[in-house]
Amino acid sequence: MNAVTVGNAVSAYPQGIDKCLCLVYDKTAVSDEEASTLEGALSACKKLGKHFVMDCSDGFSASTFLLTGGLMSDGLESDGATQKLNNYNEDDVINTLAVFSKLMKDYKGTFVSCDATRITEEFNSKNAAAGIDGSWNMAADKRAFGENFGVTKLPTVNVTGEDR
Protein backbone atom coordinates (compact mmCIF):
# COMPACT_ATOMS: atom_id res chain seq x y z
CA MET A 1 0.00 0.00 0.00
CA ASN A 2 1.25 3.46 -0.82
CA ALA A 3 0.85 6.67 1.13
CA VAL A 4 -2.54 8.35 0.71
CA THR A 5 -2.47 11.91 -0.57
CA VAL A 6 -5.14 14.56 -0.84
CA GLY A 7 -3.93 17.15 -3.29
CA ASN A 8 -0.24 17.55 -2.53
CA ALA A 9 -0.55 16.67 1.16
CA VAL A 10 0.15 13.22 2.61
CA SER A 11 -2.81 12.38 4.84
CA ALA A 12 -2.08 8.73 5.68
CA TYR A 13 0.67 6.21 5.29
CA PRO A 14 0.97 2.48 5.90
CA GLN A 15 2.30 1.54 9.30
CA GLY A 16 4.32 -1.61 9.70
CA ILE A 17 5.15 -3.63 12.77
CA ASP A 18 8.35 -1.58 13.09
CA LYS A 19 6.30 1.41 14.26
CA CYS A 20 3.67 0.15 16.66
CA LEU A 21 2.94 0.37 20.37
CA CYS A 22 2.60 -2.73 22.51
CA LEU A 23 2.48 -3.80 26.12
CA VAL A 24 5.86 -4.80 27.52
CA TYR A 25 6.02 -6.59 30.86
CA ASP A 26 8.10 -8.58 33.32
CA LYS A 27 6.64 -12.11 33.26
CA THR A 28 7.62 -12.65 36.91
CA ALA A 29 5.39 -9.71 37.89
CA VAL A 30 2.55 -9.76 35.35
CA SER A 31 1.00 -12.96 34.00
CA ASP A 32 0.07 -13.33 30.34
CA GLU A 33 -3.60 -13.28 31.39
CA GLU A 34 -3.14 -10.07 33.44
CA ALA A 35 -1.33 -8.50 30.48
CA SER A 36 -4.42 -8.89 28.30
CA THR A 37 -6.28 -6.10 30.13
CA LEU A 38 -5.13 -2.71 31.35
CA GLU A 39 -6.88 -3.34 34.66
CA GLY A 40 -5.02 -6.65 35.10
CA ALA A 41 -1.61 -5.19 34.31
CA LEU A 42 -2.17 -2.21 36.62
CA SER A 43 -3.37 -4.43 39.45
CA ALA A 44 -0.35 -6.74 39.13
CA CYS A 45 2.04 -3.78 39.18
CA LYS A 46 0.31 -2.19 42.17
CA LYS A 47 0.47 -5.42 44.21
CA LEU A 48 4.26 -5.39 43.83
CA GLY A 49 4.70 -1.64 44.33
CA LYS A 50 5.93 -1.28 40.74
CA HIS A 51 5.10 1.30 38.09
CA PHE A 52 3.08 0.84 34.92
CA VAL A 53 4.64 3.34 32.51
CA MET A 54 3.61 5.01 29.30
CA ASP A 55 3.99 8.39 27.68
CA CYS A 56 0.58 10.05 28.10
CA SER A 57 2.00 13.46 27.23
CA ASP A 58 2.40 13.15 23.49
CA GLY A 59 -0.50 13.52 21.09
CA PHE A 60 -0.14 10.02 19.66
CA SER A 61 -0.37 8.20 22.98
CA ALA A 62 -2.92 10.56 24.48
CA SER A 63 -5.21 10.05 21.48
CA THR A 64 -5.43 6.39 22.51
CA PHE A 65 -7.95 7.37 25.16
CA LEU A 66 -10.20 9.12 22.62
CA LEU A 67 -9.78 6.51 19.89
CA THR A 68 -10.66 3.71 22.33
CA GLY A 69 -13.91 5.60 22.90
CA GLY A 70 -14.75 5.47 19.23
CA LEU A 71 -13.56 8.89 18.09
CA MET A 72 -12.60 8.55 14.44
CA SER A 73 -11.75 10.99 11.71
CA ASP A 74 -14.42 11.17 9.05
CA GLY A 75 -12.32 12.88 6.43
CA LEU A 76 -10.57 16.17 5.97
CA GLU A 77 -11.85 19.73 6.00
CA SER A 78 -11.70 21.80 2.81
CA ASP A 79 -8.09 22.83 3.60
CA GLY A 80 -7.04 19.23 2.95
CA ALA A 81 -5.10 18.99 6.23
CA THR A 82 -7.48 19.44 9.18
CA GLN A 83 -9.26 16.26 10.23
CA LYS A 84 -13.02 16.28 10.67
CA LEU A 85 -14.15 14.69 13.91
CA ASN A 86 -17.91 14.85 13.55
CA ASN A 87 -19.09 11.25 13.26
CA TYR A 88 -18.79 9.66 16.69
CA ASN A 89 -20.91 8.82 19.71
CA GLU A 90 -20.17 11.49 22.30
CA ASP A 91 -21.40 9.31 25.20
CA ASP A 92 -19.01 6.47 24.23
CA VAL A 93 -16.05 8.84 24.17
CA ILE A 94 -17.04 10.41 27.49
CA ASN A 95 -17.58 7.01 29.14
CA THR A 96 -14.19 5.80 27.93
CA LEU A 97 -12.42 8.93 29.16
CA ALA A 98 -14.13 8.44 32.53
CA VAL A 99 -12.82 4.85 32.73
CA PHE A 100 -9.24 5.94 31.96
CA SER A 101 -9.57 8.81 34.45
CA LYS A 102 -10.78 6.41 37.17
CA LEU A 103 -7.93 3.99 36.46
CA MET A 104 -5.39 6.81 36.71
CA LYS A 105 -6.95 7.86 40.03
CA ASP A 106 -7.29 4.32 41.43
CA TYR A 107 -3.73 3.48 40.40
CA LYS A 108 -2.11 6.83 41.25
CA GLY A 109 1.54 6.16 41.96
CA THR A 110 1.36 2.96 39.88
CA PHE A 111 0.19 4.48 36.57
CA VAL A 112 3.10 6.75 35.67
CA SER A 113 3.43 8.90 32.57
CA CYS A 114 7.00 9.51 31.55
CA ASP A 115 8.72 10.65 28.40
CA ALA A 116 9.09 7.80 25.91
CA THR A 117 12.89 8.04 26.21
CA ARG A 118 12.62 7.12 29.91
CA ILE A 119 10.40 4.03 29.61
CA THR A 120 13.30 1.60 29.12
CA GLU A 121 15.15 3.34 31.98
CA GLU A 122 12.15 2.52 34.22
CA PHE A 123 12.41 -1.14 33.17
CA ASN A 124 16.20 -1.20 33.66
CA SER A 125 15.91 0.27 37.16
CA LYS A 126 13.24 -2.34 38.04
CA ASN A 127 10.90 0.50 39.08
CA ALA A 128 8.38 -0.55 36.41
CA ALA A 129 7.02 -4.04 35.80
CA ALA A 130 4.96 -3.17 32.71
CA GLY A 131 4.23 -0.40 30.29
CA ILE A 132 3.33 0.72 26.81
CA ASP A 133 6.37 1.15 24.59
CA GLY A 134 7.22 1.34 20.91
CA SER A 135 8.35 -1.63 18.89
CA TRP A 136 11.52 0.34 18.06
CA ASN A 137 12.60 -0.10 21.73
CA MET A 138 11.98 -3.85 21.97
CA ALA A 139 15.65 -4.85 21.90
CA ALA A 140 16.43 -2.54 24.84
CA ASP A 141 13.28 -3.59 26.71
CA LYS A 142 14.17 -7.25 26.19
CA ARG A 143 17.63 -6.64 27.65
CA ALA A 144 16.01 -4.96 30.67
CA PHE A 145 13.78 -7.95 31.47
CA GLY A 146 16.03 -10.70 30.13
CA GLU A 147 14.40 -14.13 30.04
CA ASN A 148 11.34 -12.69 31.82
CA PHE A 149 10.55 -10.37 28.88
CA GLY A 150 6.92 -10.39 27.81
CA VAL A 151 5.33 -8.45 24.98
CA THR A 152 1.80 -8.46 23.59
CA LYS A 153 -0.73 -6.29 21.79
CA LEU A 154 -2.18 -3.30 23.59
CA PRO A 155 -4.40 -4.43 26.45
CA THR A 156 -8.15 -3.97 26.45
CA VAL A 157 -9.97 -1.74 28.91
CA ASN A 158 -13.50 -2.43 30.15
CA VAL A 159 -15.97 0.33 29.29
CA THR A 160 -19.56 -0.18 30.46
CA GLY A 161 -19.21 -3.98 30.35
CA GLU A 162 -17.42 -4.14 26.98
CA ASP A 163 -13.71 -4.79 26.45
CA ARG A 164 -12.25 -2.29 23.99
mmCIF file with all atom_site columns, C-alpha atoms in Angstrom:
data_model
loop_
_atom_site.group_PDB
_atom_site.id
_atom_site.type_symbol
_atom_site.label_atom_id
_atom_site.label_alt_id
_atom_site.label_comp_id
_atom_site.label_asym_id
_atom_site.label_entity_id
_atom_site.label_seq_id
_atom_site.pdbx_PDB_ins_code
_atom_site.Cartn_x
_atom_site.Cartn_y
_atom_site.Cartn_z
_atom_site.occupancy
_atom_site.B_iso_or_equiv
_atom_site.pdbx_formal_charge
_atom_site.auth_seq_id
_atom_site.auth_comp_id
_atom_site.auth_asym_id
_atom_site.auth_atom_id
_atom_site.pdbx_PDB_model_num
ATOM 1   C CA . MET A 1 1   ? 0.000   0.000   0.000  1.00 0.00 ? 1   MET A CA 1
ATOM 2   C CA . ASN A 1 2   ? 1.248   3.462   -0.815 1.00 0.00 ? 2   ASN A CA 1
ATOM 3   C CA . ALA A 1 3   ? 0.845   6.673   1.127  1.00 0.00 ? 3   ALA A CA 1
ATOM 4   C CA . VAL A 1 4   ? -2.544  8.349   0.705  1.00 0.00 ? 4   VAL A CA 1
ATOM 5   C CA . THR A 1 5   ? -2.474  11.911  -0.567 1.00 0.00 ? 5   THR A CA 1
ATOM 6   C CA . VAL A 1 6   ? -5.139  14.557  -0.841 1.00 0.00 ? 6   VAL A CA 1
ATOM 7   C CA . GLY A 1 7   ? -3.932  17.146  -3.292 1.00 0.00 ? 7   GLY A CA 1
ATOM 8   C CA . ASN A 1 8   ? -0.238  17.554  -2.535 1.00 0.00 ? 8   ASN A CA 1
ATOM 9   C CA . ALA A 1 9   ? -0.548  16.673  1.161  1.00 0.00 ? 9   ALA A CA 1
ATOM 10  C CA . VAL A 1 10  ? 0.154   13.223  2.615  1.00 0.00 ? 10  VAL A CA 1
ATOM 11  C CA . SER A 1 11  ? -2.809  12.384  4.840  1.00 0.00 ? 11  SER A CA 1
ATOM 12  C CA . ALA A 1 12  ? -2.083  8.729   5.682  1.00 0.00 ? 12  ALA A CA 1
ATOM 13  C CA . TYR A 1 13  ? 0.671   6.206   5.293  1.00 0.00 ? 13  TYR A CA 1
ATOM 14  C CA . PRO A 1 14  ? 0.970   2.478   5.902  1.00 0.00 ? 14  PRO A CA 1
ATOM 15  C CA . GLN A 1 15  ? 2.303   1.542   9.304  1.00 0.00 ? 15  GLN A CA 1
ATOM 16  C CA . GLY A 1 16  ? 4.316   -1.609  9.701  1.00 0.00 ? 16  GLY A CA 1
ATOM 17  C CA . ILE A 1 17  ? 5.154   -3.629  12.771 1.00 0.00 ? 17  ILE A CA 1
ATOM 18  C CA . ASP A 1 18  ? 8.349   -1.577  13.093 1.00 0.00 ? 18  ASP A CA 1
ATOM 19  C CA . LYS A 1 19  ? 6.301   1.412   14.258 1.00 0.00 ? 19  LYS A CA 1
ATOM 20  C CA . CYS A 1 20  ? 3.671   0.148   16.663 1.00 0.00 ? 20  CYS A CA 1
ATOM 21  C CA . LEU A 1 21  ? 2.941   0.373   20.367 1.00 0.00 ? 21  LEU A CA 1
ATOM 22  C CA . CYS A 1 22  ? 2.604   -2.727  22.506 1.00 0.00 ? 22  CYS A CA 1
ATOM 23  C CA . LEU A 1 23  ? 2.481   -3.798  26.121 1.00 0.00 ? 23  LEU A CA 1
ATOM 24  C CA . VAL A 1 24  ? 5.859   -4.798  27.522 1.00 0.00 ? 24  VAL A CA 1
ATOM 25  C CA . TYR A 1 25  ? 6.016   -6.591  30.864 1.00 0.00 ? 25  TYR A CA 1
ATOM 26  C CA . ASP A 1 26  ? 8.101   -8.584  33.319 1.00 0.00 ? 26  ASP A CA 1
ATOM 27  C CA . LYS A 1 27  ? 6.644   -12.109 33.263 1.00 0.00 ? 27  LYS A CA 1
ATOM 28  C CA . THR A 1 28  ? 7.621   -12.651 36.907 1.00 0.00 ? 28  THR A CA 1
ATOM 29  C CA . ALA A 1 29  ? 5.392   -9.712  37.892 1.00 0.00 ? 29  ALA A CA 1
ATOM 30  C CA . VAL A 1 30  ? 2.553   -9.760  35.354 1.00 0.00 ? 30  VAL A CA 1
ATOM 31  C CA . SER A 1 31  ? 1.005   -12.957 33.996 1.00 0.00 ? 31  SER A CA 1
ATOM 32  C CA . ASP A 1 32  ? 0.071   -13.331 30.345 1.00 0.00 ? 32  ASP A CA 1
ATOM 33  C CA . GLU A 1 33  ? -3.599  -13.278 31.394 1.00 0.00 ? 33  GLU A CA 1
ATOM 34  C CA . GLU A 1 34  ? -3.143  -10.073 33.443 1.00 0.00 ? 34  GLU A CA 1
ATOM 35  C CA . ALA A 1 35  ? -1.329  -8.499  30.483 1.00 0.00 ? 35  ALA A CA 1
ATOM 36  C CA . SER A 1 36  ? -4.418  -8.891  28.297 1.00 0.00 ? 36  SER A CA 1
ATOM 37  C CA . THR A 1 37  ? -6.277  -6.099  30.129 1.00 0.00 ? 37  THR A CA 1
ATOM 38  C CA . LEU A 1 38  ? -5.133  -2.713  31.350 1.00 0.00 ? 38  LEU A CA 1
ATOM 39  C CA . GLU A 1 39  ? -6.879  -3.344  34.657 1.00 0.00 ? 39  GLU A CA 1
ATOM 40  C CA . GLY A 1 40  ? -5.023  -6.651  35.104 1.00 0.00 ? 40  GLY A CA 1
ATOM 41  C CA . ALA A 1 41  ? -1.606  -5.189  34.311 1.00 0.00 ? 41  ALA A CA 1
ATOM 42  C CA . LEU A 1 42  ? -2.168  -2.206  36.618 1.00 0.00 ? 42  LEU A CA 1
ATOM 43  C CA . SER A 1 43  ? -3.371  -4.434  39.451 1.00 0.00 ? 43  SER A CA 1
ATOM 44  C CA . ALA A 1 44  ? -0.352  -6.740  39.128 1.00 0.00 ? 44  ALA A CA 1
ATOM 45  C CA . CYS A 1 45  ? 2.044   -3.780  39.179 1.00 0.00 ? 45  CYS A CA 1
ATOM 46  C CA . LYS A 1 46  ? 0.312   -2.190  42.166 1.00 0.00 ? 46  LYS A CA 1
ATOM 47  C CA . LYS A 1 47  ? 0.473   -5.419  44.211 1.00 0.00 ? 47  LYS A CA 1
ATOM 48  C CA . LEU A 1 48  ? 4.258   -5.386  43.827 1.00 0.00 ? 48  LEU A CA 1
ATOM 49  C CA . GLY A 1 49  ? 4.699   -1.643  44.331 1.00 0.00 ? 49  GLY A CA 1
ATOM 50  C CA . LYS A 1 50  ? 5.931   -1.276  40.741 1.00 0.00 ? 50  LYS A CA 1
ATOM 51  C CA . HIS A 1 51  ? 5.096   1.302   38.090 1.00 0.00 ? 51  HIS A CA 1
ATOM 52  C CA . PHE A 1 52  ? 3.079   0.843   34.918 1.00 0.00 ? 52  PHE A CA 1
ATOM 53  C CA . VAL A 1 53  ? 4.643   3.343   32.509 1.00 0.00 ? 53  VAL A CA 1
ATOM 54  C CA . MET A 1 54  ? 3.607   5.011   29.297 1.00 0.00 ? 54  MET A CA 1
ATOM 55  C CA . ASP A 1 55  ? 3.989   8.388   27.678 1.00 0.00 ? 55  ASP A CA 1
ATOM 56  C CA . CYS A 1 56  ? 0.577   10.051  28.103 1.00 0.00 ? 56  CYS A CA 1
ATOM 57  C CA . SER A 1 57  ? 2.000   13.458  27.231 1.00 0.00 ? 57  SER A CA 1
ATOM 58  C CA . ASP A 1 58  ? 2.397   13.154  23.489 1.00 0.00 ? 58  ASP A CA 1
ATOM 59  C CA . GLY A 1 59  ? -0.500  13.521  21.094 1.00 0.00 ? 59  GLY A CA 1
ATOM 60  C CA . PHE A 1 60  ? -0.139  10.023  19.655 1.00 0.00 ? 60  PHE A CA 1
ATOM 61  C CA . SER A 1 61  ? -0.371  8.202   22.978 1.00 0.00 ? 61  SER A CA 1
ATOM 62  C CA . ALA A 1 62  ? -2.924  10.565  24.482 1.00 0.00 ? 62  ALA A CA 1
ATOM 63  C CA . SER A 1 63  ? -5.212  10.050  21.483 1.00 0.00 ? 63  SER A CA 1
ATOM 64  C CA . THR A 1 64  ? -5.430  6.386   22.506 1.00 0.00 ? 64  THR A CA 1
ATOM 65  C CA . PHE A 1 65  ? -7.949  7.371   25.156 1.00 0.00 ? 65  PHE A CA 1
ATOM 66  C CA . LEU A 1 66  ? -10.198 9.117   22.619 1.00 0.00 ? 66  LEU A CA 1
ATOM 67  C CA . LEU A 1 67  ? -9.779  6.507   19.886 1.00 0.00 ? 67  LEU A CA 1
ATOM 68  C CA . THR A 1 68  ? -10.659 3.709   22.327 1.00 0.00 ? 68  THR A CA 1
ATOM 69  C CA . GLY A 1 69  ? -13.905 5.605   22.905 1.00 0.00 ? 69  GLY A CA 1
ATOM 70  C CA . GLY A 1 70  ? -14.752 5.473   19.233 1.00 0.00 ? 70  GLY A CA 1
ATOM 71  C CA . LEU A 1 71  ? -13.562 8.891   18.089 1.00 0.00 ? 71  LEU A CA 1
ATOM 72  C CA . MET A 1 72  ? -12.603 8.551   14.436 1.00 0.00 ? 72  MET A CA 1
ATOM 73  C CA . SER A 1 73  ? -11.746 10.991  11.713 1.00 0.00 ? 73  SER A CA 1
ATOM 74  C CA . ASP A 1 74  ? -14.421 11.169  9.049  1.00 0.00 ? 74  ASP A CA 1
ATOM 75  C CA . GLY A 1 75  ? -12.322 12.880  6.432  1.00 0.00 ? 75  GLY A CA 1
ATOM 76  C CA . LEU A 1 76  ? -10.573 16.168  5.974  1.00 0.00 ? 76  LEU A CA 1
ATOM 77  C CA . GLU A 1 77  ? -11.846 19.728  6.003  1.00 0.00 ? 77  GLU A CA 1
ATOM 78  C CA . SER A 1 78  ? -11.696 21.801  2.811  1.00 0.00 ? 78  SER A CA 1
ATOM 79  C CA . ASP A 1 79  ? -8.087  22.829  3.596  1.00 0.00 ? 79  ASP A CA 1
ATOM 80  C CA . GLY A 1 80  ? -7.043  19.231  2.954  1.00 0.00 ? 80  GLY A CA 1
ATOM 81  C CA . ALA A 1 81  ? -5.101  18.994  6.231  1.00 0.00 ? 81  ALA A CA 1
ATOM 82  C CA . THR A 1 82  ? -7.484  19.444  9.182  1.00 0.00 ? 82  THR A CA 1
ATOM 83  C CA . GLN A 1 83  ? -9.264  16.257  10.234 1.00 0.00 ? 83  GLN A CA 1
ATOM 84  C CA . LYS A 1 84  ? -13.024 16.282  10.669 1.00 0.00 ? 84  LYS A CA 1
ATOM 85  C CA . LEU A 1 85  ? -14.148 14.692  13.910 1.00 0.00 ? 85  LEU A CA 1
ATOM 86  C CA . ASN A 1 86  ? -17.908 14.850  13.550 1.00 0.00 ? 86  ASN A CA 1
ATOM 87  C CA . ASN A 1 87  ? -19.089 11.255  13.255 1.00 0.00 ? 87  ASN A CA 1
ATOM 88  C CA . TYR A 1 88  ? -18.792 9.658   16.694 1.00 0.00 ? 88  TYR A CA 1
ATOM 89  C CA . ASN A 1 89  ? -20.912 8.820   19.711 1.00 0.00 ? 89  ASN A CA 1
ATOM 90  C CA . GLU A 1 90  ? -20.170 11.491  22.301 1.00 0.00 ? 90  GLU A CA 1
ATOM 91  C CA . ASP A 1 91  ? -21.395 9.310   25.197 1.00 0.00 ? 91  ASP A CA 1
ATOM 92  C CA . ASP A 1 92  ? -19.013 6.469   24.230 1.00 0.00 ? 92  ASP A CA 1
ATOM 93  C CA . VAL A 1 93  ? -16.048 8.840   24.170 1.00 0.00 ? 93  VAL A CA 1
ATOM 94  C CA . ILE A 1 94  ? -17.037 10.413  27.494 1.00 0.00 ? 94  ILE A CA 1
ATOM 95  C CA . ASN A 1 95  ? -17.584 7.005   29.143 1.00 0.00 ? 95  ASN A CA 1
ATOM 96  C CA . THR A 1 96  ? -14.193 5.803   27.931 1.00 0.00 ? 96  THR A CA 1
ATOM 97  C CA . LEU A 1 97  ? -12.419 8.930   29.156 1.00 0.00 ? 97  LEU A CA 1
ATOM 98  C CA . ALA A 1 98  ? -14.133 8.440   32.525 1.00 0.00 ? 98  ALA A CA 1
ATOM 99  C CA . VAL A 1 99  ? -12.815 4.851   32.730 1.00 0.00 ? 99  VAL A CA 1
ATOM 100 C CA . PHE A 1 100 ? -9.239  5.944   31.957 1.00 0.00 ? 100 PHE A CA 1
ATOM 101 C CA . SER A 1 101 ? -9.573  8.805   34.449 1.00 0.00 ? 101 SER A CA 1
ATOM 102 C CA . LYS A 1 102 ? -10.785 6.412   37.167 1.00 0.00 ? 102 LYS A CA 1
ATOM 103 C CA . LEU A 1 103 ? -7.931  3.991   36.460 1.00 0.00 ? 103 LEU A CA 1
ATOM 104 C CA . MET A 1 104 ? -5.394  6.813   36.711 1.00 0.00 ? 104 MET A CA 1
ATOM 105 C CA . LYS A 1 105 ? -6.950  7.860   40.032 1.00 0.00 ? 105 LYS A CA 1
ATOM 106 C CA . ASP A 1 106 ? -7.287  4.316   41.433 1.00 0.00 ? 106 ASP A CA 1
ATOM 107 C CA . TYR A 1 107 ? -3.725  3.484   40.399 1.00 0.00 ? 107 TYR A CA 1
ATOM 108 C CA . LYS A 1 108 ? -2.114  6.832   41.251 1.00 0.00 ? 108 LYS A CA 1
ATOM 109 C CA . GLY A 1 109 ? 1.538   6.161   41.959 1.00 0.00 ? 109 GLY A CA 1
ATOM 110 C CA . THR A 1 110 ? 1.358   2.963   39.875 1.00 0.00 ? 110 THR A CA 1
ATOM 111 C CA . PHE A 1 111 ? 0.186   4.478   36.570 1.00 0.00 ? 111 PHE A CA 1
ATOM 112 C CA . VAL A 1 112 ? 3.098   6.747   35.666 1.00 0.00 ? 112 VAL A CA 1
ATOM 113 C CA . SER A 1 113 ? 3.433   8.900   32.574 1.00 0.00 ? 113 SER A CA 1
ATOM 114 C CA . CYS A 1 114 ? 7.004   9.505   31.550 1.00 0.00 ? 114 CYS A CA 1
ATOM 115 C CA . ASP A 1 115 ? 8.716   10.646  28.401 1.00 0.00 ? 115 ASP A CA 1
ATOM 116 C CA . ALA A 1 116 ? 9.095   7.803   25.913 1.00 0.00 ? 116 ALA A CA 1
ATOM 117 C CA . THR A 1 117 ? 12.886  8.044   26.207 1.00 0.00 ? 117 THR A CA 1
ATOM 118 C CA . ARG A 1 118 ? 12.624  7.122   29.910 1.00 0.00 ? 118 ARG A CA 1
ATOM 119 C CA . ILE A 1 119 ? 10.403  4.031   29.605 1.00 0.00 ? 119 ILE A CA 1
ATOM 120 C CA . THR A 1 120 ? 13.297  1.595   29.121 1.00 0.00 ? 120 THR A CA 1
ATOM 121 C CA . GLU A 1 121 ? 15.146  3.339   31.979 1.00 0.00 ? 121 GLU A CA 1
ATOM 122 C CA . GLU A 1 122 ? 12.153  2.520   34.219 1.00 0.00 ? 122 GLU A CA 1
ATOM 123 C CA . PHE A 1 123 ? 12.412  -1.137  33.166 1.00 0.00 ? 123 PHE A CA 1
ATOM 124 C CA . ASN A 1 124 ? 16.203  -1.201  33.661 1.00 0.00 ? 124 ASN A CA 1
ATOM 125 C CA . SER A 1 125 ? 15.912  0.268   37.157 1.00 0.00 ? 125 SER A CA 1
ATOM 126 C CA . LYS A 1 126 ? 13.245  -2.341  38.037 1.00 0.00 ? 126 LYS A CA 1
ATOM 127 C CA . ASN A 1 127 ? 10.902  0.503   39.076 1.00 0.00 ? 127 ASN A CA 1
ATOM 128 C CA . ALA A 1 128 ? 8.385   -0.552  36.410 1.00 0.00 ? 128 ALA A CA 1
ATOM 129 C CA . ALA A 1 129 ? 7.019   -4.041  35.801 1.00 0.00 ? 129 ALA A CA 1
ATOM 130 C CA . ALA A 1 130 ? 4.960   -3.168  32.714 1.00 0.00 ? 130 ALA A CA 1
ATOM 131 C CA . GLY A 1 131 ? 4.226   -0.396  30.286 1.00 0.00 ? 131 GLY A CA 1
ATOM 132 C CA . ILE A 1 132 ? 3.327   0.722   26.813 1.00 0.00 ? 132 ILE A CA 1
ATOM 133 C CA . ASP A 1 133 ? 6.367   1.150   24.588 1.00 0.00 ? 133 ASP A CA 1
ATOM 134 C CA . GLY A 1 134 ? 7.224   1.343   20.912 1.00 0.00 ? 134 GLY A CA 1
ATOM 135 C CA . SER A 1 135 ? 8.355   -1.627  18.887 1.00 0.00 ? 135 SER A CA 1
ATOM 136 C CA . TRP A 1 136 ? 11.524  0.343   18.062 1.00 0.00 ? 136 TRP A CA 1
ATOM 137 C CA . ASN A 1 137 ? 12.596  -0.096  21.731 1.00 0.00 ? 137 ASN A CA 1
ATOM 138 C CA . MET A 1 138 ? 11.976  -3.850  21.972 1.00 0.00 ? 138 MET A CA 1
ATOM 139 C CA . ALA A 1 139 ? 15.646  -4.854  21.897 1.00 0.00 ? 139 ALA A CA 1
ATOM 140 C CA . ALA A 1 140 ? 16.432  -2.537  24.837 1.00 0.00 ? 140 ALA A CA 1
ATOM 141 C CA . ASP A 1 141 ? 13.278  -3.591  26.710 1.00 0.00 ? 141 ASP A CA 1
ATOM 142 C CA . LYS A 1 142 ? 14.169  -7.247  26.185 1.00 0.00 ? 142 LYS A CA 1
ATOM 143 C CA . ARG A 1 143 ? 17.632  -6.640  27.650 1.00 0.00 ? 143 ARG A CA 1
ATOM 144 C CA . ALA A 1 144 ? 16.012  -4.961  30.667 1.00 0.00 ? 144 ALA A CA 1
ATOM 145 C CA . PHE A 1 145 ? 13.783  -7.954  31.468 1.00 0.00 ? 145 PHE A CA 1
ATOM 146 C CA . GLY A 1 146 ? 16.027  -10.702 30.127 1.00 0.00 ? 146 GLY A CA 1
ATOM 147 C CA . GLU A 1 147 ? 14.405  -14.131 30.039 1.00 0.00 ? 147 GLU A CA 1
ATOM 148 C CA . ASN A 1 148 ? 11.340  -12.685 31.817 1.00 0.00 ? 148 ASN A CA 1
ATOM 149 C CA . PHE A 1 149 ? 10.549  -10.368 28.880 1.00 0.00 ? 149 PHE A CA 1
ATOM 150 C CA . GLY A 1 150 ? 6.917   -10.393 27.806 1.00 0.00 ? 150 GLY A CA 1
ATOM 151 C CA . VAL A 1 151 ? 5.326   -8.449  24.975 1.00 0.00 ? 151 VAL A CA 1
ATOM 152 C CA . THR A 1 152 ? 1.795   -8.456  23.595 1.00 0.00 ? 152 THR A CA 1
ATOM 153 C CA . LYS A 1 153 ? -0.735  -6.293  21.786 1.00 0.00 ? 153 LYS A CA 1
ATOM 154 C CA . LEU A 1 154 ? -2.175  -3.300  23.592 1.00 0.00 ? 154 LEU A CA 1
ATOM 155 C CA . PRO A 1 155 ? -4.400  -4.435  26.445 1.00 0.00 ? 155 PRO A CA 1
ATOM 156 C CA . THR A 1 156 ? -8.154  -3.966  26.447 1.00 0.00 ? 156 THR A CA 1
ATOM 157 C CA . VAL A 1 157 ? -9.975  -1.744  28.905 1.00 0.00 ? 157 VAL A CA 1
ATOM 158 C CA . ASN A 1 158 ? -13.498 -2.429  30.147 1.00 0.00 ? 158 ASN A CA 1
ATOM 159 C CA . VAL A 1 159 ? -15.967 0.331   29.290 1.00 0.00 ? 159 VAL A CA 1
ATOM 160 C CA . THR A 1 160 ? -19.561 -0.183  30.456 1.00 0.00 ? 160 THR A CA 1
ATOM 161 C CA . GLY A 1 161 ? -19.209 -3.979  30.347 1.00 0.00 ? 161 GLY A CA 1
ATOM 162 C CA . GLU A 1 162 ? -17.417 -4.139  26.983 1.00 0.00 ? 162 GLU A CA 1
ATOM 163 C CA . ASP A 1 163 ? -13.708 -4.787  26.454 1.00 0.00 ? 163 ASP A CA 1
ATOM 164 C CA . ARG A 1 164 ? -12.252 -2.293  23.989 1.00 0.00 ? 164 ARG A CA 1
#
